[in-house]
Structures are given as C-alpha cells and as structure tokens.
PDB file of C-alpha atoms and ligand atoms in Angstrom:
ATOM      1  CA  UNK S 141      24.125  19.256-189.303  1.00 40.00           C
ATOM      2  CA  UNK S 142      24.955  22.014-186.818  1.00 45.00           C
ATOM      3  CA  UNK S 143      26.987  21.181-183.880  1.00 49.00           C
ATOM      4  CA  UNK S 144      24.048  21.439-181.502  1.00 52.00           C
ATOM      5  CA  UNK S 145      22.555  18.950-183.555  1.00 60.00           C
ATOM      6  CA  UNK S 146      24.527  16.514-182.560  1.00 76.00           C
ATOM      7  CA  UNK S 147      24.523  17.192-179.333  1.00 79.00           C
ATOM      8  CA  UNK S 148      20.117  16.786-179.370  1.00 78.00           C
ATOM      9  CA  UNK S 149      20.975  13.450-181.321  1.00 82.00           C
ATOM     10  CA  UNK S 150      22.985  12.203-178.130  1.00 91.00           C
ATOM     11  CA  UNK S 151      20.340  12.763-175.712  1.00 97.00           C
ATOM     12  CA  UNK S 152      17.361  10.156-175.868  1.00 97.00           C
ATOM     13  CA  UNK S 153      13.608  11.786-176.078  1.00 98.00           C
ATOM     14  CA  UNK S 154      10.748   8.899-174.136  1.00 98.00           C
ATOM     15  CA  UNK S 155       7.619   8.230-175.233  1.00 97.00           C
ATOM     16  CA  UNK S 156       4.601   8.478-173.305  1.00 97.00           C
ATOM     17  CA  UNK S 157       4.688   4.680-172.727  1.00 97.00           C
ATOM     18  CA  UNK S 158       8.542   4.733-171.407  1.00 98.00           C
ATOM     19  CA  UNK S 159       7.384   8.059-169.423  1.00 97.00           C
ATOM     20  CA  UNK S 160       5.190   5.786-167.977  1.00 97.00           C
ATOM     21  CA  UNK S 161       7.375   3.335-166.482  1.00 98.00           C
ATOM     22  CA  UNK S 162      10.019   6.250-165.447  1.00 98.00           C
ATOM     23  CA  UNK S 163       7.107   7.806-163.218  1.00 97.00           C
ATOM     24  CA  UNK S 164       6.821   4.322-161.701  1.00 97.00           C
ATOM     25  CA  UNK S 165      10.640   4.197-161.214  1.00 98.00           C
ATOM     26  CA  UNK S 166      10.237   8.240-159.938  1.00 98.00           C
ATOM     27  CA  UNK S 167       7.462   6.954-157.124  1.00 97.00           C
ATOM     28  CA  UNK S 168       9.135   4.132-155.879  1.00 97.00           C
ATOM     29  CA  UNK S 169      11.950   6.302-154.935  1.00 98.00           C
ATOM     30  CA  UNK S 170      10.087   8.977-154.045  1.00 98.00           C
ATOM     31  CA  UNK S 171       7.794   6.658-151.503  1.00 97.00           C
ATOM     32  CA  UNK S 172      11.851   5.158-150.573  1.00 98.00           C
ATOM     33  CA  UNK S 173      13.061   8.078-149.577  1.00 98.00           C
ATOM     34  CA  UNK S 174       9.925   8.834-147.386  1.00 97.00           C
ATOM     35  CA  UNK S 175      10.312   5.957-145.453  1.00 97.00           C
ATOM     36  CA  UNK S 176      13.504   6.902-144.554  1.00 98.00           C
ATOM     37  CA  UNK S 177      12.854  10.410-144.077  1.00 97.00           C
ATOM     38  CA  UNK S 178      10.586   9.179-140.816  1.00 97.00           C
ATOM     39  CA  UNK S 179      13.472   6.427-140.017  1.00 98.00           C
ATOM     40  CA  UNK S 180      15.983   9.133-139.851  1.00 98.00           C
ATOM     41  CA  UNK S 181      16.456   9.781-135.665  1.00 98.00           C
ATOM     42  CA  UNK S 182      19.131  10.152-133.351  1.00 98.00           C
ATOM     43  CA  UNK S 183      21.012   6.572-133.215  1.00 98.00           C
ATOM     44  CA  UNK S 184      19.557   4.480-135.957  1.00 98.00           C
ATOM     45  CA  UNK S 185      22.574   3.423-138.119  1.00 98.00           C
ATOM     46  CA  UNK S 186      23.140   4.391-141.783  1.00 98.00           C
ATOM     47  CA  UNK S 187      23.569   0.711-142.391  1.00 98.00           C
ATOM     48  CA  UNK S 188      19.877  -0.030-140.930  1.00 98.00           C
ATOM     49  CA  UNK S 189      18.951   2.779-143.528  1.00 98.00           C
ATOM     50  CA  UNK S 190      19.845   1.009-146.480  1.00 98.00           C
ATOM     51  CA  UNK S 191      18.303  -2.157-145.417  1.00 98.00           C
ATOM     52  CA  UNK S 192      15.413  -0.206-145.243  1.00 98.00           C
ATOM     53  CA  UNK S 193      15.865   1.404-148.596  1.00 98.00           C
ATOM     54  CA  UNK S 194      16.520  -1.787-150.018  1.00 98.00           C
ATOM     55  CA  UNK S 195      13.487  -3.687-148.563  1.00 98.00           C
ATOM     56  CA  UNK S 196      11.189  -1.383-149.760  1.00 98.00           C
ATOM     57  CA  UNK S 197      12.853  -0.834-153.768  1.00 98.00           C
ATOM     58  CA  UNK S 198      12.130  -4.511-153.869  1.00 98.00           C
ATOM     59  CA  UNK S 199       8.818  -4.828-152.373  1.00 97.00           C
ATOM     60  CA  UNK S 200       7.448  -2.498-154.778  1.00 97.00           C
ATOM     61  CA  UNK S 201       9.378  -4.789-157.818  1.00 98.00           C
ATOM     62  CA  UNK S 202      12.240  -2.576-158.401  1.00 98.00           C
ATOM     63  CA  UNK S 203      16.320  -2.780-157.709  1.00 98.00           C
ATOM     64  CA  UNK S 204      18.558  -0.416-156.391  1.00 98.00           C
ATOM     65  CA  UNK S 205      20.885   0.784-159.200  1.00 98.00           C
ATOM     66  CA  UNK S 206      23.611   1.686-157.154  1.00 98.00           C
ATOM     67  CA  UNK S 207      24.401  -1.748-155.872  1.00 98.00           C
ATOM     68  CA  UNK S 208      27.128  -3.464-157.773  1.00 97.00           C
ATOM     69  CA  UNK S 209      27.387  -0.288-159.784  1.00 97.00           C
ATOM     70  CA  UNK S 210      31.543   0.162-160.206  1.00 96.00           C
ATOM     71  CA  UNK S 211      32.003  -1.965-157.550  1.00 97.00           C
ATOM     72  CA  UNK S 212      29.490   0.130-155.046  1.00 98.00           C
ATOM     73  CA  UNK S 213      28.482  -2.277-152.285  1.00 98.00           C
ATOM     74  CA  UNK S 214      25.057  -0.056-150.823  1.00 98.00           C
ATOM     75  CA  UNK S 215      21.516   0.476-152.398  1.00 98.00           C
ATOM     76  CA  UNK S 216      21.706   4.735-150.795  1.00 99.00           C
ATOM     77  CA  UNK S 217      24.595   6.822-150.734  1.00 98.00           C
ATOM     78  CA  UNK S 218      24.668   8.621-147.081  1.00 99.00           C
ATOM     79  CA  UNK S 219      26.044  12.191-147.268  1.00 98.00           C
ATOM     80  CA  UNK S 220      26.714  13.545-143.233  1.00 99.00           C
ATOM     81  CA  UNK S 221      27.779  17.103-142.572  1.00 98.00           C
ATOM     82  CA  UNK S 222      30.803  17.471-144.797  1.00 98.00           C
ATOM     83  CA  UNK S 223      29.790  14.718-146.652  1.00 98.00           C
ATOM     84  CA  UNK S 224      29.211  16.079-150.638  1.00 98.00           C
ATOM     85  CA  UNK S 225      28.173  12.493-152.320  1.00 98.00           C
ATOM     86  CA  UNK S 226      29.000   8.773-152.198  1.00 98.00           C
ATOM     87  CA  UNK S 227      29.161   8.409-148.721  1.00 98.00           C
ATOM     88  CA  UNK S 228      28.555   3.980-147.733  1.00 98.00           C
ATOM     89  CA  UNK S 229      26.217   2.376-145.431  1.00 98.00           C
ATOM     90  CA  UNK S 230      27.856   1.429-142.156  1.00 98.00           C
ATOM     91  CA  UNK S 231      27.827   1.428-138.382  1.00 98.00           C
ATOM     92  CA  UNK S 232      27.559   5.394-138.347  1.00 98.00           C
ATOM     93  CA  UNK S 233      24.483   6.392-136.179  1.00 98.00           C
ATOM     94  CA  UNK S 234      22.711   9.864-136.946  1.00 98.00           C
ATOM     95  CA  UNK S 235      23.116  12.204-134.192  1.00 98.00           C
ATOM     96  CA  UNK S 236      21.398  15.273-133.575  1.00 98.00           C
ATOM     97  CA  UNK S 237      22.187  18.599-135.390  1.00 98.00           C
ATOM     98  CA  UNK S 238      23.505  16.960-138.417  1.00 98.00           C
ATOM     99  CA  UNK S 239      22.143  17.181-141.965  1.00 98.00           C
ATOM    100  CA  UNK S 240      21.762  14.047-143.550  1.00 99.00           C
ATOM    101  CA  UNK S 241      21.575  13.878-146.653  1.00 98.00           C
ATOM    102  CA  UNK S 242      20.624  10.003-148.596  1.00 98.00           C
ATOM    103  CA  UNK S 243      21.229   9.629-152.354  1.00 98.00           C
ATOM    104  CA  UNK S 244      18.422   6.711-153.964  1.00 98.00           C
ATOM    105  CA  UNK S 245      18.454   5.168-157.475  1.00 98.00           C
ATOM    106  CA  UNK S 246      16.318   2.521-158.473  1.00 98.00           C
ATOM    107  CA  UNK S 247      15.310   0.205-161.671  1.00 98.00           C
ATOM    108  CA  UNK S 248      11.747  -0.159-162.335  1.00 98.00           C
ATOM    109  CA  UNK S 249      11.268  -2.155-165.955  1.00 98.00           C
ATOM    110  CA  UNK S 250      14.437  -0.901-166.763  1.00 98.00           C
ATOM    111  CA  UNK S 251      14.032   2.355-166.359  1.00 98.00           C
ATOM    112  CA  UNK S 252      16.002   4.517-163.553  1.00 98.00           C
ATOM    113  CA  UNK S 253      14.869   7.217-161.125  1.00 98.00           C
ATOM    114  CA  UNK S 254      16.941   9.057-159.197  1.00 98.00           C
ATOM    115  CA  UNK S 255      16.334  11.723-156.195  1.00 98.00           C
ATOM    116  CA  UNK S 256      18.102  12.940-153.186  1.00 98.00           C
ATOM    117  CA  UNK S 257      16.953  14.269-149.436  1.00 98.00           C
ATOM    118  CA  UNK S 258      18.905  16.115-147.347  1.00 98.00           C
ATOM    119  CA  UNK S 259      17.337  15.818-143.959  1.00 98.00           C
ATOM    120  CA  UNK S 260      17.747  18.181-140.313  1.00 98.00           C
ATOM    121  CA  UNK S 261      18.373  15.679-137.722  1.00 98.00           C
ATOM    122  CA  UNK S 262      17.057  17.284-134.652  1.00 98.00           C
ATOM    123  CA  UNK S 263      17.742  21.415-133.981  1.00 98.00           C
ATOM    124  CA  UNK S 264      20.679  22.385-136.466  1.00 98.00           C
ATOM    125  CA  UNK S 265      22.530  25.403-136.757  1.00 98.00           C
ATOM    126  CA  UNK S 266      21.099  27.946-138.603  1.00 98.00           C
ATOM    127  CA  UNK S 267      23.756  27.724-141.324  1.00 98.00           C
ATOM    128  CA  UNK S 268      22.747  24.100-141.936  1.00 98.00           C
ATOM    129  CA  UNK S 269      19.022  25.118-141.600  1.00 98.00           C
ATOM    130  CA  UNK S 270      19.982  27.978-144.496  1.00 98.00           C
ATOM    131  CA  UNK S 271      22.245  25.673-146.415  1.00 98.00           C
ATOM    132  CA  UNK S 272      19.002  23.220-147.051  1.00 98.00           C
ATOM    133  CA  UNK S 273      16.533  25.954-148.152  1.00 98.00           C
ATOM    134  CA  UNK S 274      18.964  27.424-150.329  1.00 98.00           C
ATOM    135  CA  UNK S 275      20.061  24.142-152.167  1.00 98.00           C
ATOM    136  CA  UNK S 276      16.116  22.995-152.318  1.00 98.00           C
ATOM    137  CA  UNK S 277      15.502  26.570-153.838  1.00 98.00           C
ATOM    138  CA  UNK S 278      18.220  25.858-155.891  1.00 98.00           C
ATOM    139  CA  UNK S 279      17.095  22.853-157.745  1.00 98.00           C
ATOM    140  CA  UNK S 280      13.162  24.479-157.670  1.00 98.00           C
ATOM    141  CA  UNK S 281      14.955  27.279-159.735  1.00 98.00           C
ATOM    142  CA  UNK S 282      16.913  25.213-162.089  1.00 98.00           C
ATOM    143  CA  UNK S 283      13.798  23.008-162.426  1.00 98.00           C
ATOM    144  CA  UNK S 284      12.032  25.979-163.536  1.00 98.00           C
ATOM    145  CA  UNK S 285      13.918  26.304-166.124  1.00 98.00           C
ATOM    146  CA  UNK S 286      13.777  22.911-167.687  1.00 98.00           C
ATOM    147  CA  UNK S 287      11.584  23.889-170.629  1.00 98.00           C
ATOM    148  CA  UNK S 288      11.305  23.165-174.266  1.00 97.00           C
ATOM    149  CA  UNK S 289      13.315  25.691-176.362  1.00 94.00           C
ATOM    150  CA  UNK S 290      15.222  26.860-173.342  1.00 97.00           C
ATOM    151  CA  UNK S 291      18.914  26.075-173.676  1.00 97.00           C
ATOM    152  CA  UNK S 292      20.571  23.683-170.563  1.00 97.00           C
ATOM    153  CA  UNK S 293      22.734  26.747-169.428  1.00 97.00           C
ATOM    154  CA  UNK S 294      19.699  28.136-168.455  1.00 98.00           C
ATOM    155  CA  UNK S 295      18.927  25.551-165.734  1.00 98.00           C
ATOM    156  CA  UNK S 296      23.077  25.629-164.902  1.00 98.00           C
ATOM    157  CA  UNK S 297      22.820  28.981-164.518  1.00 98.00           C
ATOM    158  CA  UNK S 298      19.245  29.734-162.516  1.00 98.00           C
ATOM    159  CA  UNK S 299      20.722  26.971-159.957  1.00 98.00           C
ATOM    160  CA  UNK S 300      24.786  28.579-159.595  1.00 98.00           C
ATOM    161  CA  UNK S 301      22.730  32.192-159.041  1.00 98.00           C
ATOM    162  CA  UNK S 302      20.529  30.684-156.305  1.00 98.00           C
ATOM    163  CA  UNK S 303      23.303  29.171-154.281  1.00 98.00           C
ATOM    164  CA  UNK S 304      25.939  32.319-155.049  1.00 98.00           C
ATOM    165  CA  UNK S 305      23.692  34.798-153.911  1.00 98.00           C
ATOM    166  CA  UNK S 306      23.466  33.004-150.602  1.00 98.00           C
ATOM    167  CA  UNK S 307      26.837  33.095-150.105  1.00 98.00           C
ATOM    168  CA  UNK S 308      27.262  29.578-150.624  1.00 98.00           C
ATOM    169  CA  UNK S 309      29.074  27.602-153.632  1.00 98.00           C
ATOM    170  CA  UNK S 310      28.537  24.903-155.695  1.00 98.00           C
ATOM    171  CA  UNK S 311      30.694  22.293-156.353  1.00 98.00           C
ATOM    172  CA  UNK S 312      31.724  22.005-159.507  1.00 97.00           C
ATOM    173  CA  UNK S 313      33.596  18.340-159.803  1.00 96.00           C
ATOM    174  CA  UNK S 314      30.242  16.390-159.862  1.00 98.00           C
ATOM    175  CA  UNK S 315      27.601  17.297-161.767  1.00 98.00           C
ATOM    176  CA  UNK S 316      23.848  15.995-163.293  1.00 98.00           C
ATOM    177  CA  UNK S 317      22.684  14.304-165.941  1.00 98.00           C
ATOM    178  CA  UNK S 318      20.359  12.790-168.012  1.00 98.00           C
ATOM    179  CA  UNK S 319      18.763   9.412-166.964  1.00 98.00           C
ATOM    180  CA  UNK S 320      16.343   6.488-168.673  1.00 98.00           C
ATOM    181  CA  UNK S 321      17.655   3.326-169.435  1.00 98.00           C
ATOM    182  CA  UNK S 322      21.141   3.554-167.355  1.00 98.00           C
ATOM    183  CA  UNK S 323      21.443   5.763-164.552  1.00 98.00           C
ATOM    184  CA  UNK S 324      23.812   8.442-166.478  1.00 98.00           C
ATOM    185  CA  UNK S 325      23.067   9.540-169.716  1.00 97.00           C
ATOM    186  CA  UNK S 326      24.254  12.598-171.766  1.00 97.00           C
ATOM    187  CA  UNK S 327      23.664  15.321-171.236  1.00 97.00           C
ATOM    188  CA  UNK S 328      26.100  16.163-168.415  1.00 97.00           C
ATOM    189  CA  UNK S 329      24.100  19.158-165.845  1.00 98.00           C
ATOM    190  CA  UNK S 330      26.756  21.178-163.990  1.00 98.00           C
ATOM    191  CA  UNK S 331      25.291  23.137-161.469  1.00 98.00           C
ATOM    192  CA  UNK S 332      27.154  26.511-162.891  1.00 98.00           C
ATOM    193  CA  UNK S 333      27.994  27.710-166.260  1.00 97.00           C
ATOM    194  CA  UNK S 334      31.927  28.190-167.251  1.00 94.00           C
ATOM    195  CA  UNK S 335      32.079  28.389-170.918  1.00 84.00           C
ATOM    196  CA  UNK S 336      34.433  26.152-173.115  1.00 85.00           C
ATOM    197  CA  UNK S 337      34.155  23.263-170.267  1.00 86.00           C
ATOM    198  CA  UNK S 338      30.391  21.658-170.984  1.00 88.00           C
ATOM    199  CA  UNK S 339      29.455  21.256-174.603  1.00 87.00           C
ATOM    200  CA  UNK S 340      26.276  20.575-173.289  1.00 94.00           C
ATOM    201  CA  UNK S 341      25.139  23.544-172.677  1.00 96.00           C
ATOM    202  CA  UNK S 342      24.459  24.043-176.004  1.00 94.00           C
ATOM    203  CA  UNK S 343      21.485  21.444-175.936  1.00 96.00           C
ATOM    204  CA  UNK S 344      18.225  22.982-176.538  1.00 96.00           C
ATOM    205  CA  UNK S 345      15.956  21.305-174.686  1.00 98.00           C
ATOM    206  CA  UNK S 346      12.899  19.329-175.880  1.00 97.00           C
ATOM    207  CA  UNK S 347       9.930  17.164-174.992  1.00 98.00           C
ATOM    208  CA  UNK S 348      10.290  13.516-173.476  1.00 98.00           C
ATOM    209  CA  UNK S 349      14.250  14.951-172.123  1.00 98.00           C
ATOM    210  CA  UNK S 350      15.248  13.575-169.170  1.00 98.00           C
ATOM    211  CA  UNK S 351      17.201  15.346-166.739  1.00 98.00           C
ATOM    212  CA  UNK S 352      18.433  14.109-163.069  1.00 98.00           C
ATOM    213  CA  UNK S 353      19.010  17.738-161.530  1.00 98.00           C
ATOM    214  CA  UNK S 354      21.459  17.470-158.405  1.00 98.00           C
ATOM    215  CA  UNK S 355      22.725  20.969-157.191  1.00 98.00           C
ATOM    216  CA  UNK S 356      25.336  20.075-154.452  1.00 98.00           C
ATOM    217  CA  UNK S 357      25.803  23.427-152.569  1.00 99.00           C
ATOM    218  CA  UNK S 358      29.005  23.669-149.789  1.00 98.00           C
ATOM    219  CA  UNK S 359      28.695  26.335-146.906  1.00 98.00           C
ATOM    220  CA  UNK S 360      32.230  27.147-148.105  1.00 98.00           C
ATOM    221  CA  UNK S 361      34.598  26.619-150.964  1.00 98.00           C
ATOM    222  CA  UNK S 362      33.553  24.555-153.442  1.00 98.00           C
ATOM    223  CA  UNK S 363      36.672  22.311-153.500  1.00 98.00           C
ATOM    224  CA  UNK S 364      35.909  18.385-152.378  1.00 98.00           C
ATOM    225  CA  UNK S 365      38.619  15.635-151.442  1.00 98.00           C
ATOM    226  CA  UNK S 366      37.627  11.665-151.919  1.00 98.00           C
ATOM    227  CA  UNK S 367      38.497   9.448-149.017  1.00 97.00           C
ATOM    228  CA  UNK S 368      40.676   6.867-148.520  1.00 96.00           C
ATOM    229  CA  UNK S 369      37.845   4.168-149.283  1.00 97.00           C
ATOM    230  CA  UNK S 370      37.917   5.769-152.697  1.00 97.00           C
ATOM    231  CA  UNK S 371      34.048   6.575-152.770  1.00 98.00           C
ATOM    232  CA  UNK S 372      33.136   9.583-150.029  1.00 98.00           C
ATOM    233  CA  UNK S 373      33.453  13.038-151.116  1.00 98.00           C
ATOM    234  CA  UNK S 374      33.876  15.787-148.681  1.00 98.00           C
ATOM    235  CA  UNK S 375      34.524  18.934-148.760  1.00 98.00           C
ATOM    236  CA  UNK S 376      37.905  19.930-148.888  1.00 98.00           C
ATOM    237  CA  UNK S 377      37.386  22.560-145.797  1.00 98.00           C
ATOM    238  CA  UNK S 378      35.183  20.442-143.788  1.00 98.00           C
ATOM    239  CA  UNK S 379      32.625  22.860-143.355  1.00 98.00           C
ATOM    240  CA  UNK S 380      28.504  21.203-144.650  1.00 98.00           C
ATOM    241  CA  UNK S 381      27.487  20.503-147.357  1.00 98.00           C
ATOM    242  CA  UNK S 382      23.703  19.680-148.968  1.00 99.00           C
ATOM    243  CA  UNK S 383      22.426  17.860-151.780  1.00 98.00           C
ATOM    244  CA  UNK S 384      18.812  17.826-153.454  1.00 98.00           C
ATOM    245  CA  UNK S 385      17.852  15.789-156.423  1.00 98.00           C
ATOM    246  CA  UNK S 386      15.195  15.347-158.627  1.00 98.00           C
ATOM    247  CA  UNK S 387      14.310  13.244-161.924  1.00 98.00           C
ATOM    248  CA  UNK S 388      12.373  15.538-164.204  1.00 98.00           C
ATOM    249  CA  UNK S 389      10.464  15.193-167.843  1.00 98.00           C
ATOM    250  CA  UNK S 390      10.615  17.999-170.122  1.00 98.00           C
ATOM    251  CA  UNK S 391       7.224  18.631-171.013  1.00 97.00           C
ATOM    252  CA  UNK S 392       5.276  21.357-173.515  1.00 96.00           C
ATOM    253  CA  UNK S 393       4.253  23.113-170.693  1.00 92.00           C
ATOM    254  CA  UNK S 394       4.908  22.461-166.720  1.00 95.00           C
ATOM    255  CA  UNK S 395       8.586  20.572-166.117  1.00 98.00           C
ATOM    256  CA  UNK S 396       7.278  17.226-164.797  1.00 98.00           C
ATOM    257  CA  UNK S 397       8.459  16.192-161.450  1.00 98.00           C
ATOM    258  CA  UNK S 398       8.996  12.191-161.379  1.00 98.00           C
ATOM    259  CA  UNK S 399      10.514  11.887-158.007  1.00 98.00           C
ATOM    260  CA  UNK S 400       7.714  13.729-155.995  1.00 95.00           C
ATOM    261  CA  UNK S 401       5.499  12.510-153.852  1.00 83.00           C
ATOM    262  CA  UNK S 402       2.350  13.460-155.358  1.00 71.00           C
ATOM    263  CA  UNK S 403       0.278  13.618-151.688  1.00 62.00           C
ATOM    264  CA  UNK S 404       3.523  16.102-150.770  1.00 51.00           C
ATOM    265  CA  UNK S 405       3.865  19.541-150.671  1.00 45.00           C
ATOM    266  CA  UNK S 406       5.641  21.048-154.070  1.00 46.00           C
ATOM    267  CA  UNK S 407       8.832  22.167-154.158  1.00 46.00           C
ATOM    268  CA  UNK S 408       8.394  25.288-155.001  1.00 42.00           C
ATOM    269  CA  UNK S 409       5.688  25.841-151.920  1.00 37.00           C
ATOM    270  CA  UNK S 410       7.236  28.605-150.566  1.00 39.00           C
ATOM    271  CA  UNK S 411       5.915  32.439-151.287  1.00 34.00           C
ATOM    272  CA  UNK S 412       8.294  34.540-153.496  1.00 34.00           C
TER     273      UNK S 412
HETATM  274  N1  MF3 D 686      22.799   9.604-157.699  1.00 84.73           N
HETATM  275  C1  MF3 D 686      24.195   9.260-157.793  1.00 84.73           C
HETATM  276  C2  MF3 D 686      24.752   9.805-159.093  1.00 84.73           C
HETATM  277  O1  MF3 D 686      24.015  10.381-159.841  1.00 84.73           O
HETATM  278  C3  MF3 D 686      24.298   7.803-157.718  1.00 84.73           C
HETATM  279  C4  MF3 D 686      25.623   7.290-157.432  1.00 84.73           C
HETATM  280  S1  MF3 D 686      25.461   5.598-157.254  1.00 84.73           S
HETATM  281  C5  MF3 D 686      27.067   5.030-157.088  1.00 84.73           C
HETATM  282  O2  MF3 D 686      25.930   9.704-159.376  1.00 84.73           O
HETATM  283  F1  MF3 D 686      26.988   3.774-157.313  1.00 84.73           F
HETATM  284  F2  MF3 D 686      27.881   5.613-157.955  1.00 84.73           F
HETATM  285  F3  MF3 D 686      27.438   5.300-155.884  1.00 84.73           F
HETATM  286 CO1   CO D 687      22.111  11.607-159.881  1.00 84.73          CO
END
C-alpha cells in the first residue's frame, strides 16, 4: 500500500443515500444563511442573528453543530471587519460599511453542512467591496478544481493564486476540511500549498469526497491573533478580512454544490 493510499483510506466516500441527507443538511443552511442575509441591517444585533439562525436550523428538524461544540456557546460564528473566524453572538449591532461575514453548521440526520457569507453592510470601501469578490472567486476557483483524479493541491493551489494575484493573502493557520458525520473530517484543505506541511495534498480525489472549502483571504498579512475570550480570530494588523464557504460532493463530472441555494444565482455567475 502506497502512502497515498492511506491517506484515500482516511477520507470517507458517501453513498447516494448519505448524499442524500448531506444535500438536506447543505439546504437547510443554505435557506439559514438567506434569512440572515435579508436580517443583516444597520443596528440589528449579532445576538438577534443567531436566534434567528437557530430558530430556523430547528424548524426545518436540524441542530446547529457549533453549539456546545468545545465549549462554543452560539449556533453562527460572526466574523466583523478584522474578524477572520470564531467571532460569538452578542450585543454588537451591524453598522454600515462593514463586511459581515456569519459562519453556519448544522446536523440534519446526522449529517453536517457547513457554508459561510460574507455580507456588505450598506456602501463599503472599495477594498472591502474587492476583498469579497476576490475571496468568492476564490473558493469558485478552488471548487473548480474539486474533481475526480485531480490531486487536493490542486484546489489549495487554484484558491492561494486567486487571492495572491489580488494582492491579498490567505491565512494560513486555519484551514478546510472534509465533513459528513462530524463537522471535521480528514482531509485537512489549506487554502495554499507549502510542501512538507499537509500530507494531504497527496489525496487524489474521488467520487462521494466531501470537502468543506473555506478560503479566508486578509486585505493584508496573513498573520491572525485569538482574543482574550479565547475564540475570535483577527487579523494580526487589523486591516479586513473575508470568508466564503461551501460544502461540496465530488462527483464524475460537475463538483456538486450542497450549500447553494438552488433558486440562486451560481457562484461562478460572473463572465471570465
Ligand atoms: N465552520 C467552522 C469550522 O469549520 C465552524 C466552527 S464552529 C466552532 O471550523 F464551534 F468551532 F466555533
Ligand atoms: Co468549515
């Protein structure tokens, strides 16, 4: 057995019936983070957000994975301005000319999906405005990768060329990963490639994979900090930071996007 081997063995393939269930898990989310998307104006609270969140995960018979998860107390994670992941629920209010972004997991049947928004509140600057499109083009190009043969460097890598050639930088303490029956499965997805550090990106990827893509992109150095409450991650030089994320089944042919709403536009909408 060859090393990479192994590494496939690690890495759980679904079945069309479990597939099933995941796009459940993928819609609720994806219909979750919708309803906050519209919530998300000048002076509602982040705290009234994951009420929200919450309300609706259950309605449609699903839990919010986060919650109780190491001790998190929240169903979303609320990412503000310089904000990178992890960021609680609280008395915060949105203002205008922030970016927002909210970080959803939920449990559907067992089975977790897992997506992120990050959200213009108001007019922003145009280096906010830029730092969304790049990081959503950034996980449209890793997602195009995320094919059967194709190695997982190959999504790494189409994502960390997205964001570098837009000046920007990825972050390079947090990464992806795969997702089904607990919220973070092998294999690990960095957002870049750096040889020696990831054994994963050896894995070859194949049908029924599932990968949680999550390309955190900072305006400026990739280095983060965690606060005092020992959750939020910021940026080390306080300057934005965005975050996309989507749950996605490795297919034969067309990567298969769980956590999109299906009466949305793609993500890849926008002309070369
Ligand atoms: N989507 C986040 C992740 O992939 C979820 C974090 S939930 C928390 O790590 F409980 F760790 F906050
Ligand atoms: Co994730």
């Amino acid at each position: 057995m060859t090393g990479s081997g192994k590494l496939a063995q690690r890495v759980a393939r679904r079945s069309a019936a479990e597939i099933e269930i995941l796009q459940q898990a993928g819609e609720i989310v994806a219909e979750t983070l919708q309803v906050l998307q519209q919530h998300m104006q000048p002076g509602i609270t982040t705290k009234e957000l994951d009420n929200l969140a919450e309300e609706n995960i259950r309605r449609r018979g699903a839990v919010p994975s986060c919650k109780g998860y190491m001790g998190y107390p929240a169903t979303i994670c609320v990412e503000i301005d310089d904000v990178v992941v992890h960021g609680i629920p609280d008395h915060t209010q949105l203002k205008e000319g922030q970016i927002v972004g909210i970080d959803l997991v939920a449990c559907y049947q067992g089975y977790h999906g897992d997506s992120t928004i990050t959200v213009a509140i108001g007019e922003v600057d145009n280096e906010r405005q830029r730092l969304l499109t790049v990081t959503r083009e950034a996980l449209a190009a890793g997602i195009e990768q995320a094919r059967p043969t194709t190695k997982l460097r190959e999504v790494c890598r189409a994502v960390q060329q997205r964001v570098e050639a837009a000046g920007f930088s990825v972050v390079r303490s947090l990464v992806g990963h795969g997702i089904g029956q607990q919220m973070h499965e092998p294999p690990q997805v960095p957002n870049f490639v750096a040889e020696g550090e990831f054994p994963d990106y050896e894995l070859v990827l194949q049908p029924g994979m599932v990968l949680a893509i999550e390309p955190m992109v900072n305006a400026g150095e990739p280095a983060v900090r965690v606060d005092s409450d020992g959750w939020r991650v910021r940026t080390a030089d306080g300057r934005p930071s965005a975050h996309f994320e989507h749950t996605v089944v490795i297919t034969e042919d067309q990567p298969l996007i769980l956590t999109e709403r299906r009466d949305s536009l793609p993500l890849n909408y926008a002309p070369e």
